[in-house]
Amino acid sequence: MNKSLREYGGDVAIGAYGIIYRVAMLFLMIVSGLNQGMQPIVGYNYGARRYDRVLKVLRQTVVCAVCVTTTGFLLGQLFPRQVAMLFVDAADGAAAERMISTAAEGLRIVLCVFPIVGFQIVTSNFFQYIGKPHKAIFLSLTRQMLFLIPLLLVLPPHLGTLGVWMSMPIADGTASLLAAVLLFY
C-alpha cells in the first residue's frame, strides 16, 4: 500500500492514508468489540445446538456492525474535510491544504462501501466461532490479500493515486460479496 502511495502520490498520499486508516480503525475497533462479545454467545449456543440463538446473535451483531460502519461511511462522505482537518495543523498553509484535500478525497473513495465491511468482518469471525476455520481464514485473507494486492498492481499504473484509493473499496466489496455467498449457500 505505502509503496503504491509513495510511487503515485508521494508523501502527501502516504500522510493522507494515515488519516484514512486512523478514521477507519476507529470504527473497525468497535466492530472488533462486537465480534468479541459475539464469540462466547455463538460458541456456547452452537455447542448446545441452539441454532435459533446462534442465528439471532449473528443477525444482531451484523446489524450493529453495519450501523457502526455506516456511521463511519456517513462521516467520510458528509464531512471528509472536517475529519481530515482534525489530523492536520492548519498553520502549515499550502502543505496542510494539500494534505486535507488529498485525505478528504481518499476518505470519500475508501469509505464508499464501508457499511458492508462490518458484515464481512462479522461473517469471517462467525465461521471461526462455529468451528469452520477454513472459511474464516479464507474470508480474512480475501479482503486484504487475495483481492487488494492484485488491485494495487493493476489500478494505480492506470489511475495513479485514484487507483490506490479505489483498490480498497473494490477489495472490500468483493470480499463482502464472497462472505455473503459463503454464509447463505
PDB file of C-alpha atoms in Angstrom:
ATOM      1  CA  MET A   1       0.000   0.000   0.000  1.00  0.00           C
ATOM      2  CA  ASN A   2       2.630   2.523   1.071  1.00  0.00           C
ATOM      3  CA  LYS A   3       4.808   1.614  -1.917  1.00  0.00           C
ATOM      4  CA  SER A   4       1.963   2.375  -4.329  1.00  0.00           C
ATOM      5  CA  LEU A   5       1.062   5.561  -2.483  1.00  0.00           C
ATOM      6  CA  ARG A   6       4.675   6.774  -2.472  1.00  0.00           C
ATOM      7  CA  GLU A   7       5.086   5.987  -6.162  1.00  0.00           C
ATOM      8  CA  TYR A   8       1.846   7.597  -7.341  1.00  0.00           C
ATOM      9  CA  GLY A   9       1.116  10.244  -4.724  1.00  0.00           C
ATOM     10  CA  GLY A  10       4.261  10.927  -2.732  1.00  0.00           C
ATOM     11  CA  ASP A  11       4.483  11.825   0.926  1.00  0.00           C
ATOM     12  CA  VAL A  12       1.152  13.635   0.897  1.00  0.00           C
ATOM     13  CA  ALA A  13      -0.687  10.480  -0.197  1.00  0.00           C
ATOM     14  CA  ILE A  14       1.071   8.429   2.498  1.00  0.00           C
ATOM     15  CA  GLY A  15       0.106  11.006   5.122  1.00  0.00           C
ATOM     16  CA  ALA A  16      -3.466  11.068   3.816  1.00  0.00           C
ATOM     17  CA  TYR A  17      -3.627   7.287   4.078  1.00  0.00           C
ATOM     18  CA  GLY A  18      -2.520   7.577   7.700  1.00  0.00           C
ATOM     19  CA  ILE A  19      -5.549   9.787   8.336  1.00  0.00           C
ATOM     20  CA  ILE A  20      -7.892   7.456   6.449  1.00  0.00           C
ATOM     21  CA  TYR A  21      -6.532   4.417   8.271  1.00  0.00           C
ATOM     22  CA  ARG A  22      -6.993   6.010  11.688  1.00  0.00           C
ATOM     23  CA  VAL A  23     -10.561   7.021  10.901  1.00  0.00           C
ATOM     24  CA  ALA A  24     -11.447   3.564   9.567  1.00  0.00           C
ATOM     25  CA  MET A  25      -9.808   1.830  12.530  1.00  0.00           C
ATOM     26  CA  LEU A  26     -11.838   3.906  14.962  1.00  0.00           C
ATOM     27  CA  PHE A  27     -14.968   2.205  13.641  1.00  0.00           C
ATOM     28  CA  LEU A  28     -13.388  -1.187  12.961  1.00  0.00           C
ATOM     29  CA  MET A  29     -12.243  -1.428  16.580  1.00  0.00           C
ATOM     30  CA  ILE A  30     -15.869  -1.090  17.650  1.00  0.00           C
ATOM     31  CA  VAL A  31     -16.772  -3.884  15.221  1.00  0.00           C
ATOM     32  CA  SER A  32     -13.965  -5.947  16.742  1.00  0.00           C
ATOM     33  CA  GLY A  33     -15.500  -5.426  20.171  1.00  0.00           C
ATOM     34  CA  LEU A  34     -18.869  -6.580  18.850  1.00  0.00           C
ATOM     35  CA  ASN A  35     -17.177  -9.693  17.465  1.00  0.00           C
ATOM     36  CA  GLN A  36     -15.520 -10.421  20.779  1.00  0.00           C
ATOM     37  CA  GLY A  37     -18.873 -10.117  22.514  1.00  0.00           C
ATOM     38  CA  MET A  38     -20.496 -12.402  19.951  1.00  0.00           C
ATOM     39  CA  GLN A  39     -17.889 -15.169  20.252  1.00  0.00           C
ATOM     40  CA  PRO A  40     -18.828 -16.790  23.576  1.00  0.00           C
ATOM     41  CA  ILE A  41     -22.555 -16.490  22.898  1.00  0.00           C
ATOM     42  CA  VAL A  42     -22.281 -18.112  19.471  1.00  0.00           C
ATOM     43  CA  GLY A  43     -19.830 -20.769  20.658  1.00  0.00           C
ATOM     44  CA  TYR A  44     -21.930 -21.768  23.647  1.00  0.00           C
ATOM     45  CA  ASN A  45     -25.215 -21.897  21.738  1.00  0.00           C
ATOM     46  CA  TYR A  46     -23.691 -23.619  18.716  1.00  0.00           C
ATOM     47  CA  GLY A  47     -22.295 -26.295  21.023  1.00  0.00           C
ATOM     48  CA  ALA A  48     -25.707 -26.634  22.676  1.00  0.00           C
ATOM     49  CA  ARG A  49     -27.300 -26.965  19.208  1.00  0.00           C
ATOM     50  CA  ARG A  50     -29.406 -23.864  19.820  1.00  0.00           C
ATOM     51  CA  TYR A  51     -29.082 -22.708  16.234  1.00  0.00           C
ATOM     52  CA  ASP A  52     -32.003 -20.319  16.580  1.00  0.00           C
ATOM     53  CA  ARG A  53     -29.995 -18.355  19.147  1.00  0.00           C
ATOM     54  CA  VAL A  54     -26.863 -18.545  17.019  1.00  0.00           C
ATOM     55  CA  LEU A  55     -28.678 -17.002  14.060  1.00  0.00           C
ATOM     56  CA  LYS A  56     -30.329 -14.382  16.263  1.00  0.00           C
ATOM     57  CA  VAL A  57     -26.967 -13.275  17.693  1.00  0.00           C
ATOM     58  CA  LEU A  58     -25.409 -13.273  14.227  1.00  0.00           C
ATOM     59  CA  ARG A  59     -28.224 -11.076  12.887  1.00  0.00           C
ATOM     60  CA  GLN A  60     -27.993  -8.682  15.825  1.00  0.00           C
ATOM     61  CA  THR A  61     -24.218  -8.425  15.565  1.00  0.00           C
ATOM     62  CA  VAL A  62     -24.354  -7.833  11.813  1.00  0.00           C
ATOM     63  CA  VAL A  63     -26.967  -5.101  12.278  1.00  0.00           C
ATOM     64  CA  CYS A  64     -24.879  -3.411  14.982  1.00  0.00           C
ATOM     65  CA  ALA A  65     -21.670  -3.714  12.938  1.00  0.00           C
ATOM     66  CA  VAL A  66     -23.337  -2.311   9.830  1.00  0.00           C
ATOM     67  CA  CYS A  67     -24.709   0.593  11.895  1.00  0.00           C
ATOM     68  CA  VAL A  68     -21.209   1.332  13.197  1.00  0.00           C
ATOM     69  CA  THR A  69     -19.566   1.168   9.771  1.00  0.00           C
ATOM     70  CA  THR A  70     -22.427   3.153   8.234  1.00  0.00           C
ATOM     71  CA  THR A  71     -21.685   5.896  10.752  1.00  0.00           C
ATOM     72  CA  GLY A  72     -18.079   5.884   9.531  1.00  0.00           C
ATOM     73  CA  PHE A  73     -19.302   5.946   5.938  1.00  0.00           C
ATOM     74  CA  LEU A  74     -21.562   8.948   6.607  1.00  0.00           C
ATOM     75  CA  LEU A  75     -18.775  10.797   8.376  1.00  0.00           C
ATOM     76  CA  GLY A  76     -16.432  10.146   5.451  1.00  0.00           C
ATOM     77  CA  GLN A  77     -18.993  11.150   2.838  1.00  0.00           C
ATOM     78  CA  LEU A  78     -20.565  14.180   4.501  1.00  0.00           C
ATOM     79  CA  PHE A  79     -17.629  15.699   6.388  1.00  0.00           C
ATOM     80  CA  PRO A  80     -14.371  14.456   4.831  1.00  0.00           C
ATOM     81  CA  ARG A  81     -12.581  17.817   5.012  1.00  0.00           C
ATOM     82  CA  GLN A  82     -13.573  18.388   8.612  1.00  0.00           C
ATOM     83  CA  VAL A  83     -12.417  14.891   9.575  1.00  0.00           C
ATOM     84  CA  ALA A  84      -9.088  15.394   7.791  1.00  0.00           C
ATOM     85  CA  MET A  85      -8.643  18.776   9.488  1.00  0.00           C
ATOM     86  CA  LEU A  86      -8.670  17.037  12.880  1.00  0.00           C
ATOM     87  CA  PHE A  87      -5.328  15.454  11.963  1.00  0.00           C
ATOM     88  CA  VAL A  88      -3.596  18.366  10.217  1.00  0.00           C
ATOM     89  CA  ASP A  89      -2.136  21.565  11.639  1.00  0.00           C
ATOM     90  CA  ALA A  90      -3.759  24.336   9.589  1.00  0.00           C
ATOM     91  CA  ALA A  91      -0.819  26.636  10.355  1.00  0.00           C
ATOM     92  CA  ASP A  92       1.208  24.715   7.773  1.00  0.00           C
ATOM     93  CA  GLY A  93      -0.515  26.683   4.994  1.00  0.00           C
ATOM     94  CA  ALA A  94      -0.410  25.228   1.485  1.00  0.00           C
ATOM     95  CA  ALA A  95       1.071  21.919   2.636  1.00  0.00           C
ATOM     96  CA  ALA A  96      -1.785  21.485   5.112  1.00  0.00           C
ATOM     97  CA  GLU A  97      -4.347  22.265   2.419  1.00  0.00           C
ATOM     98  CA  ARG A  98      -2.840  19.645   0.096  1.00  0.00           C
ATOM     99  CA  MET A  99      -2.934  17.056   2.882  1.00  0.00           C
ATOM    100  CA  ILE A 100      -6.532  17.922   3.784  1.00  0.00           C
ATOM    101  CA  SER A 101      -7.684  17.803   0.149  1.00  0.00           C
ATOM    102  CA  THR A 102      -5.920  14.505  -0.530  1.00  0.00           C
ATOM    103  CA  ALA A 103      -7.231  12.915   2.670  1.00  0.00           C
ATOM    104  CA  ALA A 104     -10.772  14.188   2.006  1.00  0.00           C
ATOM    105  CA  GLU A 105     -10.759  12.696  -1.494  1.00  0.00           C
ATOM    106  CA  GLY A 106      -9.354   9.434  -0.151  1.00  0.00           C
ATOM    107  CA  LEU A 107     -11.895   9.257   2.682  1.00  0.00           C
ATOM    108  CA  ARG A 108     -14.788   9.593   0.247  1.00  0.00           C
ATOM    109  CA  ILE A 109     -13.468   6.850  -2.011  1.00  0.00           C
ATOM    110  CA  VAL A 110     -12.044   4.406   0.545  1.00  0.00           C
ATOM    111  CA  LEU A 111     -15.124   4.526   2.780  1.00  0.00           C
ATOM    112  CA  CYS A 112     -17.681   4.336  -0.055  1.00  0.00           C
ATOM    113  CA  VAL A 113     -18.546   0.679   0.697  1.00  0.00           C
ATOM    114  CA  PHE A 114     -17.714   0.855   4.396  1.00  0.00           C
ATOM    115  CA  PRO A 115     -21.225  -0.146   5.565  1.00  0.00           C
ATOM    116  CA  ILE A 116     -20.806  -3.664   4.176  1.00  0.00           C
ATOM    117  CA  VAL A 117     -17.325  -4.074   5.669  1.00  0.00           C
ATOM    118  CA  GLY A 118     -18.981  -4.603   9.046  1.00  0.00           C
ATOM    119  CA  PHE A 119     -20.922  -7.512   7.562  1.00  0.00           C
ATOM    120  CA  GLN A 120     -17.781  -9.044   6.050  1.00  0.00           C
ATOM    121  CA  ILE A 121     -15.780  -8.870   9.265  1.00  0.00           C
ATOM    122  CA  VAL A 122     -18.578 -10.293  11.423  1.00  0.00           C
ATOM    123  CA  THR A 123     -19.178 -13.114   8.933  1.00  0.00           C
ATOM    124  CA  SER A 124     -15.497 -14.024   8.829  1.00  0.00           C
ATOM    125  CA  ASN A 125     -15.345 -14.250  12.616  1.00  0.00           C
ATOM    126  CA  PHE A 126     -18.655 -16.113  12.769  1.00  0.00           C
ATOM    127  CA  PHE A 127     -17.204 -19.001  10.756  1.00  0.00           C
ATOM    128  CA  GLN A 128     -14.335 -19.242  13.214  1.00  0.00           C
ATOM    129  CA  TYR A 129     -16.749 -19.297  16.152  1.00  0.00           C
ATOM    130  CA  ILE A 130     -18.798 -22.181  14.726  1.00  0.00           C
ATOM    131  CA  GLY A 131     -15.742 -24.322  14.029  1.00  0.00           C
ATOM    132  CA  LYS A 132     -15.241 -23.618  10.325  1.00  0.00           C
ATOM    133  CA  PRO A 133     -11.699 -22.227  10.366  1.00  0.00           C
ATOM    134  CA  HIS A 134     -11.030 -22.746   6.658  1.00  0.00           C
ATOM    135  CA  LYS A 135     -13.867 -20.438   5.666  1.00  0.00           C
ATOM    136  CA  ALA A 136     -12.827 -17.944   8.343  1.00  0.00           C
ATOM    137  CA  ILE A 137      -9.204 -17.840   7.216  1.00  0.00           C
ATOM    138  CA  PHE A 138     -10.192 -17.662   3.562  1.00  0.00           C
ATOM    139  CA  LEU A 139     -12.526 -14.716   4.196  1.00  0.00           C
ATOM    140  CA  SER A 140      -9.925 -12.955   6.330  1.00  0.00           C
ATOM    141  CA  LEU A 141      -7.362 -13.253   3.551  1.00  0.00           C
ATOM    142  CA  THR A 142      -9.680 -12.149   0.756  1.00  0.00           C
ATOM    143  CA  ARG A 143     -10.136  -8.584   1.910  1.00  0.00           C
ATOM    144  CA  GLN A 144      -6.518  -7.585   2.483  1.00  0.00           C
ATOM    145  CA  MET A 145      -4.569 -10.027   0.335  1.00  0.00           C
ATOM    146  CA  LEU A 146      -6.416 -12.014  -2.298  1.00  0.00           C
ATOM    147  CA  PHE A 147      -8.240  -9.013  -3.771  1.00  0.00           C
ATOM    148  CA  LEU A 148      -6.324  -5.953  -2.574  1.00  0.00           C
ATOM    149  CA  ILE A 149      -2.819  -6.874  -3.729  1.00  0.00           C
ATOM    150  CA  PRO A 150      -3.770  -7.645  -7.357  1.00  0.00           C
ATOM    151  CA  LEU A 151      -5.871  -4.477  -7.481  1.00  0.00           C
ATOM    152  CA  LEU A 152      -2.897  -2.467  -6.211  1.00  0.00           C
ATOM    153  CA  LEU A 153      -0.810  -3.936  -9.021  1.00  0.00           C
ATOM    154  CA  VAL A 154      -3.393  -3.225 -11.741  1.00  0.00           C
ATOM    155  CA  LEU A 155      -5.214   0.025 -10.925  1.00  0.00           C
ATOM    156  CA  PRO A 156      -2.519   2.548  -9.846  1.00  0.00           C
ATOM    157  CA  PRO A 157      -0.433   2.312 -13.047  1.00  0.00           C
ATOM    158  CA  HIS A 158      -3.524   3.440 -14.973  1.00  0.00           C
ATOM    159  CA  LEU A 159      -5.230   5.731 -12.449  1.00  0.00           C
ATOM    160  CA  GLY A 160      -2.446   6.918 -10.139  1.00  0.00           C
ATOM    161  CA  THR A 161      -3.429   7.719  -6.565  1.00  0.00           C
ATOM    162  CA  LEU A 162      -7.087   7.336  -7.508  1.00  0.00           C
ATOM    163  CA  GLY A 163      -6.320   3.706  -8.384  1.00  0.00           C
ATOM    164  CA  VAL A 164      -4.803   3.142  -4.949  1.00  0.00           C
ATOM    165  CA  TRP A 165      -7.865   4.632  -3.260  1.00  0.00           C
ATOM    166  CA  MET A 166     -10.251   2.653  -5.494  1.00  0.00           C
ATOM    167  CA  SER A 167      -8.499  -0.655  -4.864  1.00  0.00           C
ATOM    168  CA  MET A 168      -9.601  -0.657  -1.220  1.00  0.00           C
ATOM    169  CA  PRO A 169     -13.391  -0.372  -1.660  1.00  0.00           C
ATOM    170  CA  ILE A 170     -13.319  -2.760  -4.619  1.00  0.00           C
ATOM    171  CA  ALA A 171     -11.493  -5.339  -2.474  1.00  0.00           C
ATOM    172  CA  ASP A 172     -13.888  -4.697   0.426  1.00  0.00           C
ATOM    173  CA  GLY A 173     -16.962  -5.012  -1.779  1.00  0.00           C
ATOM    174  CA  THR A 174     -15.748  -8.188  -3.449  1.00  0.00           C
ATOM    175  CA  ALA A 175     -14.799  -9.752  -0.106  1.00  0.00           C
ATOM    176  CA  SER A 176     -18.225  -8.838   1.307  1.00  0.00           C
ATOM    177  CA  LEU A 177     -19.970 -10.406  -1.670  1.00  0.00           C
ATOM    178  CA  LEU A 178     -17.934 -13.569  -1.177  1.00  0.00           C
ATOM    179  CA  ALA A 179     -18.784 -13.574   2.550  1.00  0.00           C
ATOM    180  CA  ALA A 180     -22.485 -13.382   1.678  1.00  0.00           C
ATOM    181  CA  VAL A 181     -22.153 -16.290  -0.747  1.00  0.00           C
ATOM    182  CA  LEU A 182     -20.376 -18.442   1.848  1.00  0.00           C
ATOM    183  CA  LEU A 183     -22.874 -17.527   4.556  1.00  0.00           C
ATOM    184  CA  PHE A 184     -26.061 -18.091   2.590  1.00  0.00           C
ATOM    185  CA  TYR A 185     -25.060 -21.027   0.369  1.00  0.00           C
TER     186      TYR A 185
END
